[in-house]
Amino acid sequence: AQKITQTQPGMFVQEKEAVTLDCTYDTSDQSYGLFWYKQPSSGEMIFLIYQGSYDEQNATEGRYSLNFQKARKSANLVISASQLGDSAMYFCAMRAGSGYALNFGKGTSLLVTP
Amino acid sequence: NAGVMQNPRHLVRRRGQEARLRCSPMKGHSHVYWYRQLPEEGLKFMVYLQKENIIDESGMPKERFSAEFPKEGPSILRIQQVVRGDSAAYFCASSPWTSRTLYEQYFGPGTRLTVT
């Protein structure tokens, strides 16, 4: 069985600061992919970043980076230099093995304050 | 290149009515996935379709829910005799193929269904 756990229901960060959103996962598959999505108040799901289980380097996309610690089964999202527009729900998701469905965590609500 | 389109964006139905949600995948995409998001929850997989085929419907409720992706036209998620518990956001995603790339699943804006 696959499971994604996001333990932080809500987070606050000041503008221009960095913030880390936690995600742990559980799977018995050796091949899997980890994703982060952003869901602003308007409701759409915006893809942010992807990490493959065999990727040796941590993924980075602009201000987003994924701190991938395979032995600990964690895939934390780091947002550097937070902006007010980063205020949103953030979901960690996993796709494992030969499956195609994404399994999502419950999300973390991030509020960026001035 | 237009993204995944879903309509309607908001749908209100009374208990017992039928709800039809439509999803047009991105151009060139032949794989469609439906997810449901209950309030304050993450998305839950419902069904995966290719053109004219249901590949995996393991996440679909056994009754009242059905999905199709015809050769021509959008994918349809149909909910018969809706109940209040069906109130949720329904997201469609599409991908060009199922491959080891794993990450090419693009989401539409969602349909918010409210059952009164």
Short mmCIF file of C-alpha atoms in Angstrom, two decimals, chain B residues 11-22 64 66 76-82 113:
data_model
loop_
_atom_site.label_atom_id
_atom_site.label_comp_id
_atom_site.label_asym_id
_atom_site.label_seq_id
_atom_site.Cartn_x
_atom_site.Cartn_y
_atom_site.Cartn_z
CA LEU B 11 -22.67 22.75 -10.69
CA VAL B 12 -25.58 22.76 -8.28
CA ARG B 13 -27.90 19.77 -8.15
CA ARG B 14 -30.74 18.78 -5.87
CA ARG B 15 -30.65 15.41 -4.19
CA GLY B 16 -31.76 12.70 -6.59
CA GLN B 17 -30.79 14.56 -9.77
CA GLU B 18 -28.05 13.56 -12.16
CA ALA B 19 -24.72 15.38 -12.50
CA ARG B 20 -22.63 15.28 -15.68
CA LEU B 21 -19.10 16.59 -15.55
CA ARG B 22 -17.09 17.06 -18.73
CA ARG B 64 -24.32 5.69 -9.12
CA SER B 66 -19.83 6.01 -14.15
CA ILE B 76 -17.80 12.40 -18.98
CA LEU B 77 -18.11 11.62 -15.29
CA ARG B 78 -21.73 10.87 -14.51
CA ILE B 79 -23.25 10.75 -11.05
CA GLN B 80 -26.78 9.49 -10.82
CA GLN B 81 -29.19 10.26 -7.99
CA VAL B 82 -26.76 12.60 -6.26
CA LEU B 113 -20.41 20.11 -7.34
#
